[in-house]
Coordinates of C-alpha atoms in Angstrom, one line a residue:
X12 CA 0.8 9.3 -13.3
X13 CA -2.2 8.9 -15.7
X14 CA -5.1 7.1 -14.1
X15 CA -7.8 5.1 -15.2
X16 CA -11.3 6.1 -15.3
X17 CA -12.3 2.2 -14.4
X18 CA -10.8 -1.1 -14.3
X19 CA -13.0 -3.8 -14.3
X20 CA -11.6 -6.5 -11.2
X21 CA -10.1 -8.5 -14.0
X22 CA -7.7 -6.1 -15.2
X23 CA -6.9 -4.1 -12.5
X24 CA -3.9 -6.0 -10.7
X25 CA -2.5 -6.7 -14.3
X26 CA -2.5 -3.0 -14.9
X27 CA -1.1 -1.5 -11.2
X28 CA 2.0 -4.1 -11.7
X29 CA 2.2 -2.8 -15.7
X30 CA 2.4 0.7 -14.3
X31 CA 4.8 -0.3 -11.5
X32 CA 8.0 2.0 -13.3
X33 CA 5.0 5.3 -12.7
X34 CA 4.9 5.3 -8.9
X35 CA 6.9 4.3 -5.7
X36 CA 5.7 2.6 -3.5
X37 CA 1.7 1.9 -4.9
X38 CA 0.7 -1.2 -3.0
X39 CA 1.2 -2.3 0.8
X40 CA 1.2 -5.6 1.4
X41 CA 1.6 -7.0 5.8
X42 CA 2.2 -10.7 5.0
X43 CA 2.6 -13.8 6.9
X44 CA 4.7 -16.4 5.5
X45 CA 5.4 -20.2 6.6
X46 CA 8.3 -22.6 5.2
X47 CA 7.1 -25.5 4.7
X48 CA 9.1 -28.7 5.4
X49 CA 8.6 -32.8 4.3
X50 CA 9.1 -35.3 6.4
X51 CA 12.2 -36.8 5.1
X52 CA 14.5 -32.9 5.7
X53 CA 13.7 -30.9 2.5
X54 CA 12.3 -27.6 1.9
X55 CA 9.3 -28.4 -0.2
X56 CA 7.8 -24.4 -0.7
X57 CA 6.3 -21.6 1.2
X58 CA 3.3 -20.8 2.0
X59 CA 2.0 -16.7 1.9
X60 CA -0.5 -15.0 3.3
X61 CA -0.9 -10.8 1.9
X62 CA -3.1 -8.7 3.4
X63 CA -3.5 -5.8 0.8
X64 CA -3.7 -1.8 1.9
X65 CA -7.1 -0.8 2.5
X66 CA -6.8 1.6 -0.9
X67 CA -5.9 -1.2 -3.1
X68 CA -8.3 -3.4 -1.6
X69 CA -11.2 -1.0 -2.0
X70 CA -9.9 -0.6 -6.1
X71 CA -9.7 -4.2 -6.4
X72 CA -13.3 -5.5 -5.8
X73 CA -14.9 -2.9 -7.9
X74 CA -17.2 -4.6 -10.1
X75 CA -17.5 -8.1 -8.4
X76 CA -20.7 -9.2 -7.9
X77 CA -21.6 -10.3 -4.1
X78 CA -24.7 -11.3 -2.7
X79 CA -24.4 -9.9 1.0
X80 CA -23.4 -6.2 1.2
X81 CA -19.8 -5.7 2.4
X82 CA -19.1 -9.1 2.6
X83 CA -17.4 -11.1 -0.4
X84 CA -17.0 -15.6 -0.2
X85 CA -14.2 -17.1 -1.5
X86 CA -15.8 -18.6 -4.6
X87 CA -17.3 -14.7 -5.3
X88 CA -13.1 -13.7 -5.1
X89 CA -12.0 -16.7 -7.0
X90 CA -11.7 -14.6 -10.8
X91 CA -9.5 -11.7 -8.9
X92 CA -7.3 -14.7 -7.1
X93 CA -6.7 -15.8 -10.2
X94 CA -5.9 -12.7 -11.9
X95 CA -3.4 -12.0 -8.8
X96 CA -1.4 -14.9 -9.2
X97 CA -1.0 -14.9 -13.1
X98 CA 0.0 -11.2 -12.8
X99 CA 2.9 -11.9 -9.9
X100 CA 4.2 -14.7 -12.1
X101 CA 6.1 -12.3 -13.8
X102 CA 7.5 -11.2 -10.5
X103 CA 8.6 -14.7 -9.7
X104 CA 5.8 -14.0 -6.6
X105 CA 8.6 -11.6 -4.9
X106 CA 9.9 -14.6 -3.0
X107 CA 13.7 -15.7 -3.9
X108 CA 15.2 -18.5 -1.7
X109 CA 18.4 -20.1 -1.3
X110 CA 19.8 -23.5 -0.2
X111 CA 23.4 -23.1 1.5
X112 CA 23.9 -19.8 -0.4
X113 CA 22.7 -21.4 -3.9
X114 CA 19.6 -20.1 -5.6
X115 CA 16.0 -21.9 -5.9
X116 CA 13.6 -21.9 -8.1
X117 CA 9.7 -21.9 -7.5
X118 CA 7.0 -23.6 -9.6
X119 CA 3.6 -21.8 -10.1
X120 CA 1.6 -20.5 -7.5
X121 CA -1.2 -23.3 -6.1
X122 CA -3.8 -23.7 -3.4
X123 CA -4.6 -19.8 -4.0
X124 CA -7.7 -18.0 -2.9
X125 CA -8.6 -14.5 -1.5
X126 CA -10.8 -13.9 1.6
X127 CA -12.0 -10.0 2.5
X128 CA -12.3 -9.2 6.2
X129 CA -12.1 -5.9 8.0
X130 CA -11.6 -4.0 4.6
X131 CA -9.2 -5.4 3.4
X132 CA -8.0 -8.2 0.5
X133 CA -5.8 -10.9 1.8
X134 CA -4.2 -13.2 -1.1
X135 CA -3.4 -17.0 0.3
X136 CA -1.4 -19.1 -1.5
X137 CA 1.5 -21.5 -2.2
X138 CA 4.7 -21.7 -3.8
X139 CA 6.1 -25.2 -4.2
X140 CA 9.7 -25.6 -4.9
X141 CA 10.5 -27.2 -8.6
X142 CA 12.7 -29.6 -6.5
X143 CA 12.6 -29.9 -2.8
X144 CA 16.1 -29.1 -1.4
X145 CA 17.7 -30.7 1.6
X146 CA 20.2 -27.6 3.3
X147 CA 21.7 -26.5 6.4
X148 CA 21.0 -22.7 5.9
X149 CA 17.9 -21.8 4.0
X150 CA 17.2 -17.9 3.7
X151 CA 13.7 -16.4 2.0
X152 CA 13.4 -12.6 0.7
X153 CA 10.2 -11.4 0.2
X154 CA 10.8 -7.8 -1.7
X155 CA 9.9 -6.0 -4.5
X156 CA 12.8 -5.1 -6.9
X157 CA 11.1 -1.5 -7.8
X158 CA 9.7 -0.6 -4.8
X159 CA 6.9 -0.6 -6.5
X160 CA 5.3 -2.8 -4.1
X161 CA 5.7 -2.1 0.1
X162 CA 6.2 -5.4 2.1
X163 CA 6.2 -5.8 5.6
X164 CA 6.2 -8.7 8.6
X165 CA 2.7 -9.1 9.9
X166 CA 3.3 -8.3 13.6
X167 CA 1.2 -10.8 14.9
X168 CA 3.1 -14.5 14.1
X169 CA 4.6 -13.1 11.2
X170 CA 7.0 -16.3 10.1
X171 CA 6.2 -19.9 10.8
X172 CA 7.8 -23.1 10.3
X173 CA 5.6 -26.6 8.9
X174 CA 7.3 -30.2 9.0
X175 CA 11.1 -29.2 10.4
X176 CA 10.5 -29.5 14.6
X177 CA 14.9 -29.8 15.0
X178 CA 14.9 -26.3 12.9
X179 CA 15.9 -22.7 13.7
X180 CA 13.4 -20.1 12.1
X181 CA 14.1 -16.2 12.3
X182 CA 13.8 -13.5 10.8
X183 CA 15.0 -10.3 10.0
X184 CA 13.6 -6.7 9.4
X185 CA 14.0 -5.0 6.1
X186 CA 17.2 -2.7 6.2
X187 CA 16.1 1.2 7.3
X188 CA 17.3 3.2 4.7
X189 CA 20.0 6.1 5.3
X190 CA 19.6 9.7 4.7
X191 CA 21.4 9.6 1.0
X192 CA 19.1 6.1 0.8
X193 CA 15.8 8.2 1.5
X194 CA 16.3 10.5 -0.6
X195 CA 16.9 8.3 -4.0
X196 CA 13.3 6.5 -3.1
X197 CA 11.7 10.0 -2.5
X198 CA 13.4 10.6 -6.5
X199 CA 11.7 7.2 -7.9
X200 CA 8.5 8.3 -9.3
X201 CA 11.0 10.9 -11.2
X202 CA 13.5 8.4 -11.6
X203 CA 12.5 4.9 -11.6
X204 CA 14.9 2.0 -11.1
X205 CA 16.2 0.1 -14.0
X206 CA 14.3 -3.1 -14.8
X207 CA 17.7 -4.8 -14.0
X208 CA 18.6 -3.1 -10.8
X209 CA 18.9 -4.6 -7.4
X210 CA 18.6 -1.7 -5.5
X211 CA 15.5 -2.8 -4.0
X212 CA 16.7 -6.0 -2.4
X213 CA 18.7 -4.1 0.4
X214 CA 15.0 -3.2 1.6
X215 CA 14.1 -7.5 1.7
X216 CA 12.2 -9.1 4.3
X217 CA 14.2 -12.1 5.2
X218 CA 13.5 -15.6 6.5
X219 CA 16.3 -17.8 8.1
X220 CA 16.0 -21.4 8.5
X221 CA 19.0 -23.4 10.3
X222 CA 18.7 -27.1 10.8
X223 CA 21.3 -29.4 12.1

């Protein structure tokens, strides 16, 4: 995989997720996520919380300025926040939901901002539903198509439920992968996935929601 002598902050999520067909996985994200819930029943979006690998992390704030050394404020993050969420557009965010089995779609990111504690990046922000949807059975994936990215449940509160008190929420654990499974991700940097495949989503984080 060629690498890049420097990447300013600005450019450098933009170019890991351009590069994302070169290497499997490159990023590990532990997340927590919450579903959040209106008054009246309906799903209204979710809200995410990424806490990136200390590697990435380290890559990312090269080149921001920051007045106290090792530490980093929210408005000092704010251009690489940005950058983050305009790159993972593309991505649709790697959150897919559906209402009673049918597919929902989610409108730009909002409310986003990064914070840096204990080396490490963590991304907050929200995705709002384009129209809030009233269902019995809501489920959430959080994966990467490629693999390119590594997802995993935070194992401290990792799912959490806003606005729906009468509601169910589990979750589930992304499916381990099988011998003959193993060793078609150990082939991926060789072989990348198509741009079309779903291979990846047998490896989803999932989110349930029941309510009455």
């Amino acid at each position: 995989m060629m690498k890049p002598t420097y990447l300013s902050c600005a450019t450098l999520l933009l170019w890991l997720f351009m590069n994302r067909a070169e290497a499997h996985p490159h990023v590990w994200v532990t997340f927590h996520s919450e579903v959040l819930y209106a008054a009246d029943g309906t799903m209204r979006g979710v809200r995410h919380a990424w806490t990136f690998d200390d590697m990435f992390s380290a890559y990312a704030l090269q080149g921001i300025s920051h007045a106290k050394k090792g530490q980093y404020t929210r408005e000092e993050l704010a251009p690489l926040a940005q950058t983050n969420v305009e790159s993972l557009k593309e991505y649709d965010y790697f959150t897919y939901a559906r209402a009673d089995g049918k597919k929902l779609k989610f409108a730009d990111a909002v409310d986003y901002w990064l914070e840096y504690k204990n080396a490490a990046l963590t991304l907050h922000f929200t995705l709002p539903l384009k129209s809030a949807a009233a269902a019995k059975s809501m489920q959430i994936q959080i994966y990467d198509p490629s693999i390119f990215v590594d997802f995993e449940f935070a194992k401290d509160k990792p799912v959490s439920l806003s606005g729906a008190p009468q509601c169910l929420l589990t979750y589930d654990l992304p499916h381990q992968p099988t011998p003959a499974e193993q060793a078609r991700l150990s082939q991926l940097d060789a072989v990348p996935l198509d741009p079309s495949s779903t291979y990846g989503e047998i490896f989803a984080n999932k989110i349930l929601v029941k309510c009455p």
